[in-house]
Short mmCIF file of C-alpha atoms in Angstrom, two decimals:
data_model
loop_
_atom_site.label_atom_id
_atom_site.label_comp_id
_atom_site.label_asym_id
_atom_site.label_seq_id
_atom_site.Cartn_x
_atom_site.Cartn_y
_atom_site.Cartn_z
CA MET B 1 180.16 151.41 314.90
CA LEU B 2 176.54 152.26 314.60
CA ALA B 3 174.98 155.17 316.18
CA CYS B 4 172.98 154.63 319.37
CA VAL B 5 170.17 156.45 318.08
CA SER B 6 166.63 157.00 319.29
CA ILE B 7 163.11 158.98 319.12
CA ASP B 8 160.89 160.71 320.72
CA LEU B 9 157.54 162.41 320.60
CA LEU B 10 158.50 165.63 321.81
CA ASN B 11 155.53 166.11 323.42
CA SER B 12 153.15 164.11 324.87
CA THR B 13 150.54 165.69 324.11
CA TYR B 14 150.49 164.90 320.48
CA ILE B 15 149.94 161.87 321.13
CA LYS B 16 146.37 162.15 320.87
CA PHE B 17 145.83 161.82 317.42
CA LEU B 18 142.11 162.27 315.93
CA THR B 19 140.56 160.33 313.53
CA GLY B 20 140.41 161.54 310.08
CA LYS B 21 142.17 164.92 311.04
CA LEU B 22 145.00 166.67 310.64
CA ASN B 23 148.03 165.97 313.30
CA LYS B 24 151.04 167.95 313.48
CA MET B 25 153.85 166.44 315.50
CA VAL B 26 157.52 167.08 316.45
CA LEU B 27 159.72 164.48 317.27
CA THR B 28 162.78 164.23 318.86
CA VAL B 29 165.96 162.14 317.93
CA ALA B 30 168.56 161.21 320.42
CA GLY B 31 172.18 160.87 318.87
CA SER B 32 171.35 163.03 315.45
CA GLU B 33 175.02 164.09 315.51
CA LYS B 34 176.33 160.51 314.21
CA ILE B 35 173.42 160.02 311.86
CA ASP B 36 173.44 161.76 307.70
CA THR B 37 169.53 163.38 308.82
CA SER B 38 169.34 164.08 305.41
CA SER B 39 168.58 160.07 305.07
CA VAL B 40 166.25 159.43 308.02
CA ARG B 41 162.76 158.32 307.04
CA LEU B 42 159.89 158.20 308.87
CA GLU B 43 156.90 155.20 308.84
CA LEU B 44 154.03 154.51 310.48
CA ILE B 45 153.69 150.88 311.91
CA THR B 46 151.42 148.74 313.47
CA THR B 47 151.96 147.65 317.44
CA GLU B 48 153.08 143.87 315.29
CA GLY B 49 156.00 145.75 312.89
CA ALA B 50 153.63 145.79 309.50
CA ARG B 51 154.28 148.59 308.03
CA ILE B 52 151.17 151.18 307.16
CA SER B 53 152.02 153.77 305.29
CA ASP B 54 155.00 156.49 304.71
CA VAL B 55 155.49 159.96 306.46
CA ILE B 56 157.50 163.23 304.61
CA LEU B 57 159.05 163.95 307.26
CA GLN B 58 160.39 168.31 307.84
CA LYS B 59 163.97 169.10 309.54
CA LEU B 60 163.67 171.39 311.54
CA ASN B 61 167.15 171.29 313.04
CA ASP B 62 169.52 168.49 313.58
CA VAL B 63 167.48 167.49 316.47
CA HIS B 64 163.78 168.05 315.57
CA PHE B 65 161.49 167.04 312.37
CA SER B 66 158.10 167.35 311.97
CA ALA B 67 155.29 165.64 310.14
CA SER B 68 152.26 165.71 309.77
CA ILE B 69 149.37 162.36 309.75
CA THR B 70 145.49 161.88 309.34
CA PRO B 71 144.81 158.53 310.49
CA ARG B 72 142.52 157.14 308.59
CA SER B 73 140.97 154.69 310.97
CA SER B 74 141.34 154.05 314.90
CA GLN B 75 144.58 151.23 314.83
CA PRO B 76 146.51 151.80 316.85
CA PHE B 77 150.21 152.30 315.44
CA LYS B 78 153.66 152.95 316.09
CA LEU B 79 156.29 155.39 314.32
CA LYS B 80 159.27 154.10 312.73
CA ILE B 81 162.60 155.70 311.77
CA ARG B 82 165.17 154.64 309.58
CA GLY B 83 168.48 155.70 307.49
CA THR B 84 171.96 155.78 307.62
CA THR B 85 174.89 156.82 310.06
CA ARG B 86 177.34 158.76 308.96
CA GLY B 87 179.65 156.37 309.04
CA GLY B 88 177.71 154.23 306.42
CA ASN B 89 175.99 151.43 308.55
CA SER B 90 172.20 151.92 308.12
CA PHE B 91 169.91 152.03 310.91
CA GLU B 92 166.15 152.13 312.78
CA ARG B 93 164.01 152.64 315.64
CA ILE B 94 161.04 152.34 317.26
CA SER B 95 159.21 154.81 319.25
CA ARG B 96 158.75 153.09 322.73
CA GLN B 97 154.90 154.77 322.72
CA THR B 98 152.27 153.78 320.89
CA ILE B 99 150.01 156.22 319.16
CA LYS B 100 146.36 155.30 319.94
CA PRO B 101 143.94 157.95 317.35
CA THR B 102 140.61 158.13 319.06
CA THR B 103 137.42 160.43 317.84
CA PHE B 104 136.85 162.84 320.60
CA VAL B 105 138.60 164.79 322.35
CA LEU B 106 138.28 165.77 327.23
CA ARG B 107 139.93 168.45 328.07
CA GLY B 108 139.94 170.70 331.46
CA LYS B 109 138.21 174.10 330.36
CA TYR B 110 137.87 176.13 333.75
CA ALA B 111 137.35 175.44 337.47
CA SER B 112 135.96 178.02 339.39
CA ASN B 113 137.91 179.68 342.47
CA ASP B 114 141.10 180.12 340.37
CA TYR B 115 141.69 176.61 340.14
CA THR B 116 141.72 176.64 344.43
CA LEU B 117 139.13 174.10 347.05
CA PRO B 118 138.87 177.30 349.97
CA LEU B 119 137.62 175.43 353.01
CA GLY B 120 133.86 175.33 353.28
CA ALA B 121 133.25 176.87 349.85
CA VAL B 122 131.81 174.53 346.77
CA THR B 123 134.23 174.57 343.39
CA PHE B 124 132.78 173.82 339.97
CA VAL B 125 135.72 172.25 337.42
CA HIS B 126 134.06 172.01 333.97
CA PHE B 127 135.89 169.26 331.23
CA GLN B 128 135.11 169.91 327.62
CA LEU B 129 134.41 166.72 325.89
CA CYS B 130 134.50 167.59 321.31
CA ASN B 131 133.42 164.60 319.32
CA PHE B 132 134.35 164.44 315.82
CA GLY B 133 133.59 160.79 314.35
CA ALA B 134 130.04 159.69 313.97
CA SER B 135 127.47 160.99 317.26
CA GLU B 136 127.10 158.77 320.20
CA TYR B 137 126.81 158.44 323.26
CA PHE B 138 129.44 158.83 325.99
CA ASP B 139 130.04 157.34 329.00
CA VAL B 140 131.79 159.33 332.26
CA THR B 141 133.15 157.90 334.86
CA VAL B 142 134.50 159.95 337.83
CA VAL B 143 137.27 158.50 339.21
CA LYS B 144 137.61 159.14 343.07
CA ASP B 145 139.97 161.55 344.73
CA LYS B 146 141.98 160.63 346.90
CA MET B 147 141.07 163.35 349.33
CA GLY B 148 137.23 162.41 349.06
CA TYR B 149 136.32 166.35 348.14
CA VAL B 150 134.38 165.58 345.61
CA ILE B 151 130.55 165.80 346.39
CA SER B 152 129.42 164.45 342.19
CA PRO B 153 130.50 161.39 341.57
CA ASN B 154 127.65 160.58 338.83
CA VAL B 155 127.84 162.27 335.50
CA ARG B 156 124.39 161.44 333.41
CA PRO B 157 125.82 159.59 329.46
CA ARG B 158 125.90 162.41 326.83
CA ARG B 159 124.83 162.06 323.58
CA VAL B 160 127.85 164.15 321.62
CA ILE B 161 127.01 165.47 317.77
CA LYS B 162 129.69 164.83 315.51
CA GLY B 163 131.58 168.36 315.84
CA ARG B 164 130.03 169.20 318.68
CA CYS B 165 131.06 170.12 322.12
CA THR B 166 129.60 169.78 324.95
CA THR B 167 130.34 170.25 328.98
CA LEU B 168 130.97 168.07 331.42
CA SER B 169 130.70 169.58 335.42
CA ILE B 170 131.86 168.27 338.49
CA ARG B 171 131.69 169.67 341.83
CA ALA B 172 134.12 169.71 344.23
CA ARG B 173 134.49 170.87 347.94
CA ALA B 174 137.38 170.87 350.91
CA THR B 175 136.62 170.56 354.48
CA ARG B 176 139.47 169.35 356.58
CA SER B 177 141.69 172.73 357.32
CA GLN B 178 145.07 169.96 357.70
CA ASP B 179 144.66 169.66 354.27
CA VAL B 180 145.39 173.64 353.08
CA GLU B 181 148.09 173.55 351.38
CA LYS B 182 147.69 170.17 349.93
CA THR B 183 147.05 169.74 346.03
CA ASP B 184 143.44 167.23 345.15
CA THR B 185 142.71 166.17 341.51
CA VAL B 186 139.49 165.56 339.78
CA PHE B 187 140.29 163.04 336.72
CA ILE B 188 137.47 161.73 334.63
CA ILE B 189 137.60 159.38 331.85
CA ALA B 190 135.06 158.69 328.87
CA LYS B 191 133.87 156.31 326.34
CA GLY B 192 132.73 155.83 323.48
CA ARG B 193 130.17 154.07 323.32
CA THR B 194 130.18 152.99 319.57
CA SER B 195 133.64 153.39 319.03
CA LYS B 196 135.01 152.43 322.08
CA SER B 197 137.22 155.46 322.34
CA VAL B 198 139.18 156.46 325.53
CA ALA B 199 139.92 159.65 326.74
CA SER B 200 140.86 161.33 329.80
CA GLN B 201 142.10 164.33 331.62
CA ALA B 202 142.86 165.74 335.00
CA VAL B 203 142.57 168.90 337.07
CA ARG B 204 144.30 169.63 340.12
CA LEU B 205 142.70 172.09 342.27
CA PHE B 206 145.25 173.73 345.61
CA VAL B 207 143.01 173.30 348.34
CA VAL B 208 143.27 177.00 350.15
CA PRO B 209 142.20 178.46 353.67
CA ALA B 210 138.23 180.29 353.81
CA ALA B 211 137.62 183.30 352.22
CA ASN B 212 137.22 186.35 354.56
#
């Protein structure tokens, strides 16, 4: 009987692969107790199922494997694991996630007031955009927050040189006492004009009473 086998990335953050950089990931193989783990092989395939390349797997334990991948282009791909069960049957499984290599990363760097929104005070949220591809302009969109507390909805385009980072600053201010102990989210999207790569990042802020 064919074992029920599935694969998944251990942590969604590993989906943010950088083009031309060594990216490490950990995979979880569900149903591994029914397979011959020494037979497991990993391939990168296109979203249409065509083979791109083989990847060396390192066994961490009976459930987890590690692998290192250096994408040569921004072509989206999936992971395919194949092998045999302990009963001698062949199997192959394809990951649910489509991995889209990008040329830059966007992350939350810092928020003043300890990541809170004190009533009546301005909180500064800093995001960091690091470009590992060719120098280019990035357009930044600030998504409207559900509470309407973001007071800097526009961020000018930034030209970021290859290998450099830039800081994007967003301001927010809480004004309604009924929102105390609620959470608002500052969410931005960046897109490279040339690479067409897209990244997004969110920072959550907790509304608190005004400081004494």
